[in-house]
PDB file of C-alpha atoms in Angstrom:
ATOM      1  CA  UNK A   1    -100.451 113.727-130.871  1.00 46.00           C
ATOM      2  CA  UNK A   2    -102.375 116.117-133.007  1.00 49.00           C
ATOM      3  CA  UNK A   3    -102.074 119.662-131.796  1.00 49.00           C
ATOM      4  CA  UNK A   4    -104.522 121.066-134.264  1.00 48.00           C
ATOM      5  CA  UNK A   5    -106.921 118.663-132.978  1.00 51.00           C
ATOM      6  CA  UNK A   6    -106.828 119.584-129.422  1.00 54.00           C
ATOM      7  CA  UNK A   7    -110.006 118.626-127.560  1.00 62.00           C
ATOM      8  CA  UNK A   8    -108.833 120.909-124.844  1.00 69.00           C
ATOM      9  CA  UNK A   9    -109.572 124.742-125.719  1.00 69.00           C
ATOM     10  CA  UNK A  10    -106.307 126.782-125.470  1.00 69.00           C
ATOM     11  CA  UNK A  11    -107.665 129.524-123.448  1.00 72.00           C
ATOM     12  CA  UNK A  12    -106.569 131.280-120.448  1.00 77.00           C
ATOM     13  CA  UNK A  13    -108.192 129.448-117.211  1.00 82.00           C
ATOM     14  CA  UNK A  14    -108.805 130.275-113.535  1.00 86.00           C
ATOM     15  CA  UNK A  15    -107.571 127.577-110.877  1.00 89.00           C
ATOM     16  CA  UNK A  16    -111.449 126.880-110.468  1.00 90.00           C
ATOM     17  CA  UNK A  17    -111.912 126.406-114.253  1.00 90.00           C
ATOM     18  CA  UNK A  18    -108.884 123.888-114.073  1.00 89.00           C
ATOM     19  CA  UNK A  19    -110.442 122.128-110.914  1.00 92.00           C
ATOM     20  CA  UNK A  20    -113.736 121.207-112.716  1.00 92.00           C
ATOM     21  CA  UNK A  21    -112.254 120.572-116.043  1.00 89.00           C
ATOM     22  CA  UNK A  22    -109.933 118.206-114.308  1.00 91.00           C
ATOM     23  CA  UNK A  23    -112.966 116.484-112.596  1.00 92.00           C
ATOM     24  CA  UNK A  24    -114.663 116.013-116.147  1.00 89.00           C
ATOM     25  CA  UNK A  25    -111.283 114.653-117.540  1.00 89.00           C
ATOM     26  CA  UNK A  26    -111.123 112.197-114.771  1.00 92.00           C
ATOM     27  CA  UNK A  27    -114.780 111.355-115.013  1.00 91.00           C
ATOM     28  CA  UNK A  28    -114.685 110.322-118.568  1.00 87.00           C
ATOM     29  CA  UNK A  29    -111.211 108.407-118.279  1.00 89.00           C
ATOM     30  CA  UNK A  30    -111.758 106.804-114.867  1.00 93.00           C
ATOM     31  CA  UNK A  31    -111.349 103.269-116.324  1.00 93.00           C
ATOM     32  CA  UNK A  32    -107.766 104.428-117.331  1.00 93.00           C
ATOM     33  CA  UNK A  33    -106.875 106.423-114.280  1.00 95.00           C
ATOM     34  CA  UNK A  34    -108.110 103.493-112.053  1.00 96.00           C
ATOM     35  CA  UNK A  35    -105.689 101.191-113.804  1.00 95.00           C
ATOM     36  CA  UNK A  36    -102.824 103.714-113.325  1.00 95.00           C
ATOM     37  CA  UNK A  37    -103.814 104.167-109.733  1.00 96.00           C
ATOM     38  CA  UNK A  38    -103.805 100.366-109.128  1.00 96.00           C
ATOM     39  CA  UNK A  39    -100.313 100.140-110.664  1.00 95.00           C
ATOM     40  CA  UNK A  40     -98.862 102.521-107.931  1.00 95.00           C
ATOM     41  CA  UNK A  41    -101.013 102.042-105.016  1.00 96.00           C
ATOM     42  CA  UNK A  42    -101.079  98.220-104.779  1.00 96.00           C
ATOM     43  CA  UNK A  43     -97.323  98.214-103.947  1.00 96.00           C
ATOM     44  CA  UNK A  44     -97.437 101.387-102.096  1.00 96.00           C
ATOM     45  CA  UNK A  45    -100.191 100.176 -99.753  1.00 96.00           C
ATOM     46  CA  UNK A  46     -98.663  96.715 -99.415  1.00 96.00           C
ATOM     47  CA  UNK A  47     -95.528  98.389 -98.361  1.00 96.00           C
ATOM     48  CA  UNK A  48     -97.120 100.950 -95.749  1.00 94.00           C
ATOM     49  CA  UNK A  49     -99.123  98.319 -94.374  1.00 95.00           C
ATOM     50  CA  UNK A  50     -96.416  95.967 -93.723  1.00 95.00           C
ATOM     51  CA  UNK A  51     -94.404  98.689 -92.235  1.00 93.00           C
ATOM     52  CA  UNK A  52     -97.111  99.569 -90.107  1.00 90.00           C
ATOM     53  CA  UNK A  53     -97.913  96.092 -89.080  1.00 89.00           C
ATOM     54  CA  UNK A  54     -94.500  94.694 -88.904  1.00 88.00           C
ATOM     55  CA  UNK A  55     -92.428  97.809 -87.524  1.00 86.00           C
ATOM     56  CA  UNK A  56     -95.313 100.014 -86.032  1.00 81.00           C
ATOM     57  CA  UNK A  57     -94.501 103.033 -88.685  1.00 85.00           C
ATOM     58  CA  UNK A  58     -96.953 105.975 -87.926  1.00 87.00           C
ATOM     59  CA  UNK A  59     -99.067 108.043 -90.452  1.00 87.00           C
ATOM     60  CA  UNK A  60     -96.218 110.325 -90.864  1.00 88.00           C
ATOM     61  CA  UNK A  61     -93.983 107.787 -92.377  1.00 91.00           C
ATOM     62  CA  UNK A  62     -96.924 106.385 -94.414  1.00 91.00           C
ATOM     63  CA  UNK A  63     -97.459 110.031 -95.813  1.00 91.00           C
ATOM     64  CA  UNK A  64     -93.600 110.232 -96.859  1.00 92.00           C
ATOM     65  CA  UNK A  65     -94.041 107.142 -98.698  1.00 94.00           C
ATOM     66  CA  UNK A  66     -97.397 108.170-100.495  1.00 94.00           C
ATOM     67  CA  UNK A  67     -95.562 111.524-101.459  1.00 93.00           C
ATOM     68  CA  UNK A  68     -92.625 109.515-103.160  1.00 92.00           C
ATOM     69  CA  UNK A  69     -95.129 107.315-104.694  1.00 94.00           C
ATOM     70  CA  UNK A  70     -97.138 110.118-106.103  1.00 93.00           C
ATOM     71  CA  UNK A  71     -93.887 111.186-108.314  1.00 90.00           C
ATOM     72  CA  UNK A  72     -94.275 108.158-110.978  1.00 92.00           C
ATOM     73  CA  UNK A  73     -98.097 108.378-110.407  1.00 94.00           C
ATOM     74  CA  UNK A  74     -97.852 111.908-111.629  1.00 91.00           C
ATOM     75  CA  UNK A  75     -95.789 111.000-114.532  1.00 89.00           C
ATOM     76  CA  UNK A  76     -98.141 108.396-115.736  1.00 91.00           C
ATOM     77  CA  UNK A  77    -101.145 110.589-115.086  1.00 92.00           C
ATOM     78  CA  UNK A  78     -99.763 113.339-117.388  1.00 88.00           C
ATOM     79  CA  UNK A  79     -98.604 110.775-119.918  1.00 87.00           C
ATOM     80  CA  UNK A  80    -102.439 109.399-119.914  1.00 88.00           C
ATOM     81  CA  UNK A  81    -104.066 112.911-119.848  1.00 87.00           C
ATOM     82  CA  UNK A  82    -101.666 114.603-122.722  1.00 78.00           C
ATOM     83  CA  UNK A  83    -102.881 112.260-125.613  1.00 71.00           C
ATOM     84  CA  UNK A  84    -106.541 112.783-125.175  1.00 69.00           C
ATOM     85  CA  UNK A  85    -106.178 116.396-124.970  1.00 67.00           C
ATOM     86  CA  UNK A  86    -104.605 116.795-128.033  1.00 65.00           C
ATOM     87  CA  UNK A  87    -106.200 114.243-130.158  1.00 64.00           C
ATOM     88  CA  UNK A  88    -105.267 110.762-129.425  1.00 69.00           C
ATOM     89  CA  UNK A  89    -107.184 108.036-127.552  1.00 75.00           C
ATOM     90  CA  UNK A  90    -106.859 107.506-123.814  1.00 81.00           C
ATOM     91  CA  UNK A  91    -105.211 104.207-123.071  1.00 82.00           C
ATOM     92  CA  UNK A  92    -102.671 102.812-120.472  1.00 85.00           C
ATOM     93  CA  UNK A  93    -100.569 101.711-123.548  1.00 83.00           C
ATOM     94  CA  UNK A  94    -100.191 105.053-124.715  1.00 80.00           C
ATOM     95  CA  UNK A  95     -99.329 106.496-121.397  1.00 82.00           C
ATOM     96  CA  UNK A  96     -96.538 104.549-121.364  1.00 83.00           C
ATOM     97  CA  UNK A  97     -95.424 104.742-124.693  1.00 80.00           C
ATOM     98  CA  UNK A  98     -95.644 108.760-124.306  1.00 78.00           C
ATOM     99  CA  UNK A  99     -93.126 108.542-121.768  1.00 77.00           C
ATOM    100  CA  UNK A 100     -90.815 107.552-124.432  1.00 71.00           C
ATOM    101  CA  UNK A 101     -87.461 105.344-124.439  1.00 71.00           C
ATOM    102  CA  UNK A 102     -86.036 104.508-121.066  1.00 75.00           C
ATOM    103  CA  UNK A 103     -89.343 104.669-119.159  1.00 79.00           C
ATOM    104  CA  UNK A 104     -88.428 102.702-116.152  1.00 83.00           C
ATOM    105  CA  UNK A 105     -85.404 105.189-116.094  1.00 84.00           C
ATOM    106  CA  UNK A 106     -87.622 108.146-116.086  1.00 82.00           C
ATOM    107  CA  UNK A 107     -90.009 106.773-113.446  1.00 85.00           C
ATOM    108  CA  UNK A 108     -87.121 106.085-111.178  1.00 86.00           C
ATOM    109  CA  UNK A 109     -85.921 109.508-111.953  1.00 83.00           C
ATOM    110  CA  UNK A 110     -89.373 110.746-110.430  1.00 86.00           C
ATOM    111  CA  UNK A 111     -88.877 108.703-107.621  1.00 86.00           C
ATOM    112  CA  UNK A 112     -85.215 110.376-106.898  1.00 86.00           C
ATOM    113  CA  UNK A 113     -86.582 113.613-107.458  1.00 83.00           C
ATOM    114  CA  UNK A 114     -89.304 112.757-104.808  1.00 87.00           C
ATOM    115  CA  UNK A 115     -86.910 111.663-102.348  1.00 86.00           C
ATOM    116  CA  UNK A 116     -84.610 114.706-102.894  1.00 83.00           C
ATOM    117  CA  UNK A 117     -87.632 117.028-102.292  1.00 83.00           C
ATOM    118  CA  UNK A 118     -88.418 115.311 -98.895  1.00 82.00           C
ATOM    119  CA  UNK A 119     -84.782 115.714 -97.687  1.00 81.00           C
ATOM    120  CA  UNK A 120     -85.030 119.585 -98.991  1.00 75.00           C
ATOM    121  CA  UNK A 121     -88.245 120.139 -97.310  1.00 77.00           C
ATOM    122  CA  UNK A 122     -86.629 118.688 -93.856  1.00 73.00           C
ATOM    123  CA  UNK A 123     -83.549 120.677 -94.180  1.00 74.00           C
ATOM    124  CA  UNK A 124     -85.143 123.915 -95.455  1.00 73.00           C
ATOM    125  CA  UNK A 125     -88.271 124.300 -96.643  1.00 72.00           C
ATOM    126  CA  UNK A 126     -87.988 126.834 -99.779  1.00 70.00           C
ATOM    127  CA  UNK A 127     -85.557 124.707-101.519  1.00 69.00           C
ATOM    128  CA  UNK A 128     -87.833 121.627-101.192  1.00 69.00           C
ATOM    129  CA  UNK A 129     -91.094 123.708-102.408  1.00 73.00           C
ATOM    130  CA  UNK A 130     -88.854 124.860-105.412  1.00 70.00           C
ATOM    131  CA  UNK A 131     -87.549 121.222-106.449  1.00 72.00           C
ATOM    132  CA  UNK A 132     -91.322 120.106-106.340  1.00 74.00           C
ATOM    133  CA  UNK A 133     -92.609 122.911-108.549  1.00 70.00           C
ATOM    134  CA  UNK A 134     -89.629 122.558-111.015  1.00 69.00           C
ATOM    135  CA  UNK A 135     -90.105 118.702-111.408  1.00 72.00           C
ATOM    136  CA  UNK A 136     -94.022 119.102-111.322  1.00 69.00           C
ATOM    137  CA  UNK A 137     -93.760 120.234-115.019  1.00 71.00           C
ATOM    138  CA  UNK A 138     -91.147 117.835-116.276  1.00 73.00           C
ATOM    139  CA  UNK A 139     -93.902 115.355-117.736  1.00 73.00           C
ATOM    140  CA  UNK A 140     -95.555 118.221-119.576  1.00 70.00           C
ATOM    141  CA  UNK A 141     -92.100 119.476-121.043  1.00 71.00           C
ATOM    142  CA  UNK A 142     -91.196 116.095-122.087  1.00 68.00           C
ATOM    143  CA  UNK A 143     -94.637 115.146-123.556  1.00 69.00           C
ATOM    144  CA  UNK A 144     -95.700 118.725-125.104  1.00 66.00           C
ATOM    145  CA  UNK A 145     -92.184 119.940-126.143  1.00 60.00           C
ATOM    146  CA  UNK A 146     -92.518 117.959-129.563  1.00 52.00           C
ATOM    147  CA  UNK A 147     -96.015 118.539-130.273  1.00 50.00           C
ATOM    148  CA  UNK A 148     -94.867 120.777-133.250  1.00 47.00           C
ATOM    149  CA  UNK A 149     -91.271 122.283-134.145  1.00 46.00           C
ATOM    150  CA  UNK A 150     -93.258 125.616-134.974  1.00 44.00           C
ATOM    151  CA  UNK A 151     -94.350 126.118-131.624  1.00 46.00           C
ATOM    152  CA  UNK A 152     -92.363 128.092-128.983  1.00 45.00           C
ATOM    153  CA  UNK A 153     -91.032 126.163-126.038  1.00 50.00           C
ATOM    154  CA  UNK A 154     -89.932 127.865-123.027  1.00 52.00           C
ATOM    155  CA  UNK A 155     -87.611 126.108-120.668  1.00 54.00           C
ATOM    156  CA  UNK A 156     -88.999 125.162-117.091  1.00 57.00           C
ATOM    157  CA  UNK A 157     -86.603 127.339-115.475  1.00 59.00           C
ATOM    158  CA  UNK A 158     -87.345 130.339-117.448  1.00 62.00           C
ATOM    159  CA  UNK A 159     -91.092 129.577-117.181  1.00 61.00           C
ATOM    160  CA  UNK A 160     -90.527 129.592-113.231  1.00 60.00           C
ATOM    161  CA  UNK A 161     -89.007 132.552-113.135  1.00 62.00           C
ATOM    162  CA  UNK A 162     -91.529 134.265-114.956  1.00 60.00           C
ATOM    163  CA  UNK A 163     -94.536 132.557-113.005  1.00 66.00           C
ATOM    164  CA  UNK A 164     -93.225 131.623-109.560  1.00 67.00           C
ATOM    165  CA  UNK A 165     -96.056 133.550-107.565  1.00 71.00           C
ATOM    166  CA  UNK A 166     -98.683 132.808-109.902  1.00 76.00           C
ATOM    167  CA  UNK A 167     -97.623 128.897-109.781  1.00 75.00           C
ATOM    168  CA  UNK A 168     -97.220 128.972-106.067  1.00 76.00           C
ATOM    169  CA  UNK A 169    -100.475 130.612-105.322  1.00 81.00           C
ATOM    170  CA  UNK A 170    -102.197 128.020-107.397  1.00 85.00           C
ATOM    171  CA  UNK A 171    -100.324 125.165-105.808  1.00 84.00           C
ATOM    172  CA  UNK A 172    -101.629 126.104-102.401  1.00 87.00           C
ATOM    173  CA  UNK A 173    -105.111 126.093-102.982  1.00 92.00           C
ATOM    174  CA  UNK A 174    -104.669 122.811-105.018  1.00 93.00           C
ATOM    175  CA  UNK A 175    -103.355 121.293-101.815  1.00 91.00           C
ATOM    176  CA  UNK A 176    -106.215 122.590 -99.769  1.00 94.00           C
ATOM    177  CA  UNK A 177    -108.331 121.210-102.317  1.00 94.00           C
ATOM    178  CA  UNK A 178    -106.798 117.799-102.028  1.00 95.00           C
ATOM    179  CA  UNK A 179    -106.920 117.685 -98.336  1.00 93.00           C
ATOM    180  CA  UNK A 180    -110.639 118.205 -98.164  1.00 94.00           C
ATOM    181  CA  UNK A 181    -111.285 116.018-100.997  1.00 95.00           C
ATOM    182  CA  UNK A 182    -109.242 113.208 -99.529  1.00 93.00           C
ATOM    183  CA  UNK A 183    -111.032 113.465 -96.008  1.00 90.00           C
ATOM    184  CA  UNK A 184    -114.620 113.517 -97.712  1.00 92.00           C
ATOM    185  CA  UNK A 185    -113.502 110.155 -99.555  1.00 93.00           C
ATOM    186  CA  UNK A 186    -111.985 108.820 -96.732  1.00 89.00           C
ATOM    187  CA  UNK A 187    -114.941 109.000 -94.676  1.00 87.00           C
ATOM    188  CA  UNK A 188    -117.155 108.028 -97.397  1.00 90.00           C
ATOM    189  CA  UNK A 189    -115.038 104.946 -97.659  1.00 89.00           C
ATOM    190  CA  UNK A 190    -115.457 104.373 -94.136  1.00 85.00           C
ATOM    191  CA  UNK A 191    -119.302 104.448 -94.418  1.00 85.00           C
ATOM    192  CA  UNK A 192    -119.616 102.652 -97.581  1.00 86.00           C
ATOM    193  CA  UNK A 193    -117.336  99.823 -96.010  1.00 84.00           C
ATOM    194  CA  UNK A 194    -119.340  99.599 -92.992  1.00 78.00           C
ATOM    195  CA  UNK A 195    -122.680  99.621 -94.860  1.00 81.00           C
ATOM    196  CA  UNK A 196    -121.851  97.077 -97.620  1.00 76.00           C
ATOM    197  CA  UNK A 197    -119.259  95.094 -96.134  1.00 73.00           C
ATOM    198  CA  UNK A 198    -120.111  95.212 -92.353  1.00 73.00           C
ATOM    199  CA  UNK A 199    -116.377  95.970 -91.732  1.00 76.00           C
ATOM    200  CA  UNK A 200    -115.529  99.583 -90.998  1.00 76.00           C
ATOM    201  CA  UNK A 201    -112.152 101.068 -91.564  1.00 77.00           C
ATOM    202  CA  UNK A 202    -112.057 103.922 -89.276  1.00 76.00           C
ATOM    203  CA  UNK A 203    -114.471 105.113 -86.500  1.00 68.00           C
ATOM    204  CA  UNK A 204    -116.290 101.711 -86.419  1.00 66.00           C
ATOM    205  CA  UNK A 205    -113.283  99.808 -85.162  1.00 68.00           C
ATOM    206  CA  UNK A 206    -112.051 102.309 -82.321  1.00 64.00           C
ATOM    207  CA  UNK A 207    -113.910  99.994 -79.768  1.00 57.00           C
ATOM    208  CA  UNK A 208    -114.406 103.159 -77.416  1.00 51.00           C
ATOM    209  CA  UNK A 209    -117.587 103.389 -75.969  1.00 51.00           C
ATOM    210  CA  UNK A 210    -117.871 107.017 -74.419  1.00 51.00           C
ATOM    211  CA  UNK A 211    -120.759 105.993 -72.027  1.00 52.00           C
ATOM    212  CA  UNK A 212    -118.153 104.041 -69.893  1.00 46.00           C
ATOM    213  CA  UNK A 213    -115.254 106.516 -70.119  1.00 49.00           C
ATOM    214  CA  UNK A 214    -114.851 108.922 -67.269  1.00 51.00           C
ATOM    215  CA  UNK A 215    -112.280 110.895 -68.696  1.00 56.00           C
ATOM    216  CA  UNK A 216    -112.643 112.521 -72.367  1.00 53.00           C
ATOM    217  CA  UNK A 217    -109.186 112.991 -72.380  1.00 58.00           C
ATOM    218  CA  UNK A 218    -108.520 109.238 -72.202  1.00 61.00           C
ATOM    219  CA  UNK A 219    -110.957 108.679 -75.312  1.00 60.00           C
ATOM    220  CA  UNK A 220    -109.279 111.604 -77.279  1.00 61.00           C
ATOM    221  CA  UNK A 221    -105.912 110.124 -76.680  1.00 69.00           C
ATOM    222  CA  UNK A 222    -107.054 106.618 -77.485  1.00 66.00           C
ATOM    223  CA  UNK A 223    -108.885 108.054 -80.772  1.00 65.00           C
ATOM    224  CA  UNK A 224    -105.385 109.647 -81.921  1.00 69.00           C
ATOM    225  CA  UNK A 225    -103.487 106.854 -81.190  1.00 73.00           C
ATOM    226  CA  UNK A 226    -105.407 104.869 -83.223  1.00 70.00           C
ATOM    227  CA  UNK A 227    -105.723 107.047 -86.202  1.00 71.00           C
ATOM    228  CA  UNK A 228    -101.810 107.589 -86.021  1.00 78.00           C
ATOM    229  CA  UNK A 229    -100.684 104.040 -86.032  1.00 79.00           C
ATOM    230  CA  UNK A 230    -103.458 101.460 -87.008  1.00 85.00           C
ATOM    231  CA  UNK A 231    -102.356  99.664 -90.177  1.00 89.00           C
ATOM    232  CA  UNK A 232    -105.741  99.499 -91.979  1.00 88.00           C
ATOM    233  CA  UNK A 233    -106.344 103.478 -91.482  1.00 88.00           C
ATOM    234  CA  UNK A 234    -102.760 104.224 -92.922  1.00 90.00           C
ATOM    235  CA  UNK A 235    -103.457 101.950 -95.694  1.00 93.00           C
ATOM    236  CA  UNK A 236    -106.725 103.478 -96.189  1.00 91.00           C
ATOM    237  CA  UNK A 237    -105.499 106.680 -95.962  1.00 91.00           C
ATOM    238  CA  UNK A 238    -102.640 106.281 -98.426  1.00 95.00           C
ATOM    239  CA  UNK A 239    -104.885 104.723-101.006  1.00 95.00           C
ATOM    240  CA  UNK A 240    -107.492 107.543-100.879  1.00 95.00           C
ATOM    241  CA  UNK A 241    -104.754 110.113-101.193  1.00 95.00           C
ATOM    242  CA  UNK A 242    -102.998 108.502-104.156  1.00 96.00           C
ATOM    243  CA  UNK A 243    -106.662 108.650-105.866  1.00 97.00           C
ATOM    244  CA  UNK A 244    -107.040 112.280-105.067  1.00 96.00           C
ATOM    245  CA  UNK A 245    -103.491 112.873-106.371  1.00 95.00           C
ATOM    246  CA  UNK A 246    -104.586 112.002-109.905  1.00 96.00           C
ATOM    247  CA  UNK A 247    -107.001 114.582-109.910  1.00 95.00           C
ATOM    248  CA  UNK A 248    -104.858 117.288-108.359  1.00 95.00           C
ATOM    249  CA  UNK A 249    -102.388 116.343-111.241  1.00 92.00           C
ATOM    250  CA  UNK A 250    -104.822 116.443-114.080  1.00 93.00           C
ATOM    251  CA  UNK A 251    -105.406 120.086-112.749  1.00 93.00           C
ATOM    252  CA  UNK A 252    -102.106 121.053-112.484  1.00 89.00           C
ATOM    253  CA  UNK A 253    -101.621 119.737-116.088  1.00 88.00           C
ATOM    254  CA  UNK A 254    -104.304 122.270-117.064  1.00 88.00           C
ATOM    255  CA  UNK A 255    -102.449 124.875-115.041  1.00 86.00           C
ATOM    256  CA  UNK A 256     -99.379 124.174-117.519  1.00 81.00           C
ATOM    257  CA  UNK A 257    -101.499 124.719-120.432  1.00 80.00           C
ATOM    258  CA  UNK A 258    -102.832 128.038-118.983  1.00 81.00           C
ATOM    259  CA  UNK A 259     -99.390 129.210-118.421  1.00 77.00           C
ATOM    260  CA  UNK A 260     -98.214 128.350-121.980  1.00 74.00           C
ATOM    261  CA  UNK A 261    -101.156 130.089-123.465  1.00 75.00           C
ATOM    262  CA  UNK A 262    -100.304 133.105-121.338  1.00 72.00           C
ATOM    263  CA  UNK A 263     -96.834 133.260-121.497  1.00 67.00           C
ATOM    264  CA  UNK A 264     -96.062 131.801-124.919  1.00 62.00           C
ATOM    265  CA  UNK A 265     -99.104 132.356-126.645  1.00 58.00           C
ATOM    266  CA  UNK A 266     -99.739 128.986-127.830  1.00 53.00           C
ATOM    267  CA  UNK A 267    -103.369 129.818-128.832  1.00 47.00           C
ATOM    268  CA  UNK A 268    -102.116 132.365-131.238  1.00 46.00           C
ATOM    269  CA  UNK A 269     -99.371 130.459-132.596  1.00 49.00           C
ATOM    270  CA  UNK A 270    -101.873 127.603-133.357  1.00 54.00           C
ATOM    271  CA  UNK A 271    -104.101 129.767-135.013  1.00 49.00           C
ATOM    272  CA  UNK A 272    -101.813 131.428-137.315  1.00 43.00           C
ATOM    273  CA  UNK A 273     -99.818 127.895-138.232  1.00 48.00           C
ATOM    274  CA  UNK A 274    -103.494 126.814-139.063  1.00 47.00           C
ATOM    275  CA  UNK A 275    -103.972 129.761-141.302  1.00 41.00           C
ATOM    276  CA  UNK A 276    -100.516 129.435-142.758  1.00 43.00           C
ATOM    277  CA  UNK A 277    -101.467 125.561-143.634  1.00 49.00           C
ATOM    278  CA  UNK A 278    -104.909 126.624-144.946  1.00 48.00           C
ATOM    279  CA  UNK A 279    -103.340 129.636-147.425  1.00 45.00           C
ATOM    280  CA  UNK A 280    -100.784 126.921-148.555  1.00 52.00           C
ATOM    281  CA  UNK A 281    -103.565 124.255-149.361  1.00 56.00           C
ATOM    282  CA  UNK A 282    -105.758 126.753-151.139  1.00 57.00           C
ATOM    283  CA  UNK A 283    -102.635 128.225-153.248  1.00 56.00           C
ATOM    284  CA  UNK A 284    -101.679 125.047-154.565  1.00 56.00           C
TER     285      UNK A 284
END
């Protein structure tokens, strides 16, 4: 990685700026991000469908599985985003190499932390949220801490103590943005599958005709039961959720860069390092 060849300007950014830039990065690297999505989404969706079909697990358990699977997906997304952000090409192979030795153990660690986060959320919400926020920067800390030995690097614990309110204030709108985007893409997928394949995923498969249903409550309950326990619906919802998470994770990566610029003055240190190298070259 070449810190002095950063393609992402090291400037303070608002959350909306991070979301806009995240969408641009996702669009430019769509092929690589789709491969990473497939690596995680295929086994996750297969597990969700099997559990829903065989044991009638509902959408709540599907959401928990998707949340756990988002751990390694987030690691891979950050590992894929960091190299092109600092001058290296974007590729799936580079994403795995950037995680360093013991990649499989790093990915298993992310799964374990996600499971502990679920337990923390169930037992008490605050510990779960703190663990999610703290671990969410593990990839950035691992990937960016060795960019340059001359740059100041603050540990995640100290960073969270200084930016807890700001990060929490960014995380909540990111979640809301992700939920809205998930809903839009899920309905778009349902419409596209109905139009292109003639096989709808959601509402076209309900089989409820309001003309012949006297009680609206029965129709509403039937719809909720279908959306709550149908294997195809759960699988599609998880697949779309994991894809949306990639966009959210890129935006969170940009939030990390913003925090480092504001708290650790990475932009100023970079300018000083570049000027020092320029003066050293001119005097030699």
